């Protein structure tokens, strides 16, 4: 079992920044990468970014490339999502999740993730 706890969400004005954290515990050695997804009301869950625990290999959704940065602190078993230049369309519930998949092209599919956090709400006002 893996436990994931997100934090750092909140209300911010457009153009502002937030940093989300995802603290992992349990049998995280079975996971290869960590991902961030988001889901806005009435919309499907959307991939945001992912990173490997070991090598720091990263991948981003086109919609956040250049604005968001994913990073990890292995000593703290924590993954971060630094979000800059936030837009109202970034408003969503943000989730972190683990995946055992090695192939990068699978990381964008939420079905490839096995453990999920409870989510943290990000609201960007215009």
Coordinates of C-alpha atoms in Angstrom, one line a residue:
X1 CA 0.0 0.0 0.0
X2 CA 1.0 3.6 -0.7
X3 CA -0.4 6.6 1.0
X4 CA -0.3 10.0 -0.8
X5 CA -1.1 13.3 0.8
X6 CA -1.3 16.5 -1.3
X7 CA -1.1 20.0 0.1
X8 CA -0.5 23.5 -1.0
X9 CA -3.7 24.3 -2.9
X10 CA -5.6 27.5 -2.5
X11 CA -7.0 30.7 -4.1
X12 CA -4.7 32.8 -6.2
X13 CA -5.1 35.5 -8.7
X14 CA -4.4 35.0 -12.4
X15 CA -0.6 35.4 -13.0
X16 CA 0.2 34.2 -9.5
X17 CA 2.0 31.1 -8.3
X18 CA 1.4 28.1 -6.0
X19 CA 3.5 25.1 -5.0
X20 CA 1.8 21.8 -4.4
X21 CA 3.4 19.0 -2.4
X22 CA 2.7 15.3 -2.4
X23 CA 4.1 13.4 0.5
X24 CA 4.3 9.6 -0.1
X25 CA 4.6 6.8 2.4
X26 CA 4.3 3.1 2.5
X27 CA 5.6 0.7 -0.2
X28 CA 6.7 3.5 -2.6
X29 CA 9.6 1.3 -3.8
X30 CA 7.1 -0.4 -6.1
X31 CA 6.4 2.9 -7.9
X32 CA 8.6 4.1 -10.8
X33 CA 7.2 7.5 -11.3
X34 CA 4.9 10.1 -9.7
X35 CA 2.4 12.1 -11.6
X36 CA 0.1 15.1 -11.1
X37 CA -3.4 15.1 -12.6
X38 CA -6.2 17.6 -12.4
X39 CA -9.9 17.5 -12.8
X40 CA -12.2 20.5 -13.2
X41 CA -15.9 20.3 -12.6
X42 CA -17.6 18.5 -15.5
X43 CA -14.4 17.6 -17.2
X44 CA -12.3 14.5 -17.4
X45 CA -9.2 13.9 -15.3
X46 CA -6.3 15.5 -17.2
X47 CA -2.6 14.7 -17.0
X48 CA -0.4 17.6 -15.8
X49 CA 3.2 16.3 -15.2
X50 CA 5.2 13.3 -14.1
X51 CA 8.7 12.5 -12.8
X52 CA 10.7 9.4 -12.0
X53 CA 11.8 8.9 -8.4
X54 CA 15.3 7.9 -9.5
X55 CA 16.5 9.8 -12.5
X56 CA 14.4 12.9 -12.5
X57 CA 13.0 12.2 -16.0
X58 CA 10.1 14.5 -16.5
X59 CA 7.2 15.0 -18.9
X60 CA 4.6 17.7 -19.1
X61 CA 1.2 18.4 -20.7
X62 CA 1.4 20.9 -23.5
X63 CA -1.0 23.2 -21.6
X64 CA 1.4 23.7 -18.7
X65 CA 4.8 23.4 -20.4
X66 CA 7.0 26.3 -19.5
X67 CA 4.7 27.4 -16.6
X68 CA 4.8 24.4 -14.3
X69 CA 7.8 22.5 -12.9
X70 CA 7.7 19.1 -11.3
X71 CA 10.5 18.1 -8.9
X72 CA 11.1 15.5 -6.2
X73 CA 13.0 15.2 -2.9
X74 CA 13.8 11.6 -2.4
X75 CA 15.0 12.1 1.2
X76 CA 11.5 13.4 2.0
X77 CA 9.6 11.1 -0.3
X78 CA 7.9 14.2 -1.6
X79 CA 7.0 15.4 -5.1
X80 CA 6.3 19.1 -5.8
X81 CA 4.5 20.9 -8.5
X82 CA 5.6 24.6 -8.8
X83 CA 2.9 26.4 -10.8
X84 CA 3.7 29.9 -12.1
X85 CA 1.7 32.2 -14.4
X86 CA -1.5 30.6 -13.3
X87 CA -4.6 31.0 -15.5
X88 CA -8.3 30.7 -14.6
X89 CA -8.4 27.5 -16.7
X90 CA -5.9 26.0 -14.3
X91 CA -8.7 25.9 -11.7
X92 CA -9.2 22.2 -10.7
X93 CA -8.8 19.6 -8.1
X94 CA -5.1 18.5 -8.3
X95 CA -4.2 14.9 -7.5
X96 CA -0.9 13.1 -7.2
X97 CA -0.5 9.4 -8.1
X98 CA 2.0 6.7 -8.4
X99 CA 2.7 4.4 -11.4
X100 CA 4.8 1.3 -11.8
X101 CA 5.1 2.0 -15.6
X102 CA 8.5 2.5 -17.0
X103 CA 7.4 3.7 -20.5
X104 CA 7.1 7.5 -20.6
X105 CA 4.3 7.3 -23.1
X106 CA 2.1 5.6 -20.6
X107 CA 2.5 8.3 -17.9
X108 CA -0.2 10.5 -19.5
X109 CA -2.9 7.9 -19.0
X110 CA -4.5 8.0 -15.6
X111 CA -5.4 4.3 -16.0
X112 CA -1.7 3.5 -15.6
X113 CA -1.6 4.9 -12.0
X114 CA -2.4 2.7 -9.1
X115 CA -2.4 4.9 -5.9
X116 CA -4.0 8.3 -5.6
X117 CA -4.1 11.1 -3.1
X118 CA -7.3 12.8 -2.0
X119 CA -6.6 15.9 -4.0
X120 CA -6.0 19.6 -3.3
X121 CA -8.1 22.4 -4.7
X122 CA -6.6 25.1 -6.8
X123 CA -8.7 28.1 -7.7
X124 CA -7.4 30.8 -10.0
X125 CA -9.5 34.0 -10.1
X126 CA -9.5 36.3 -13.1

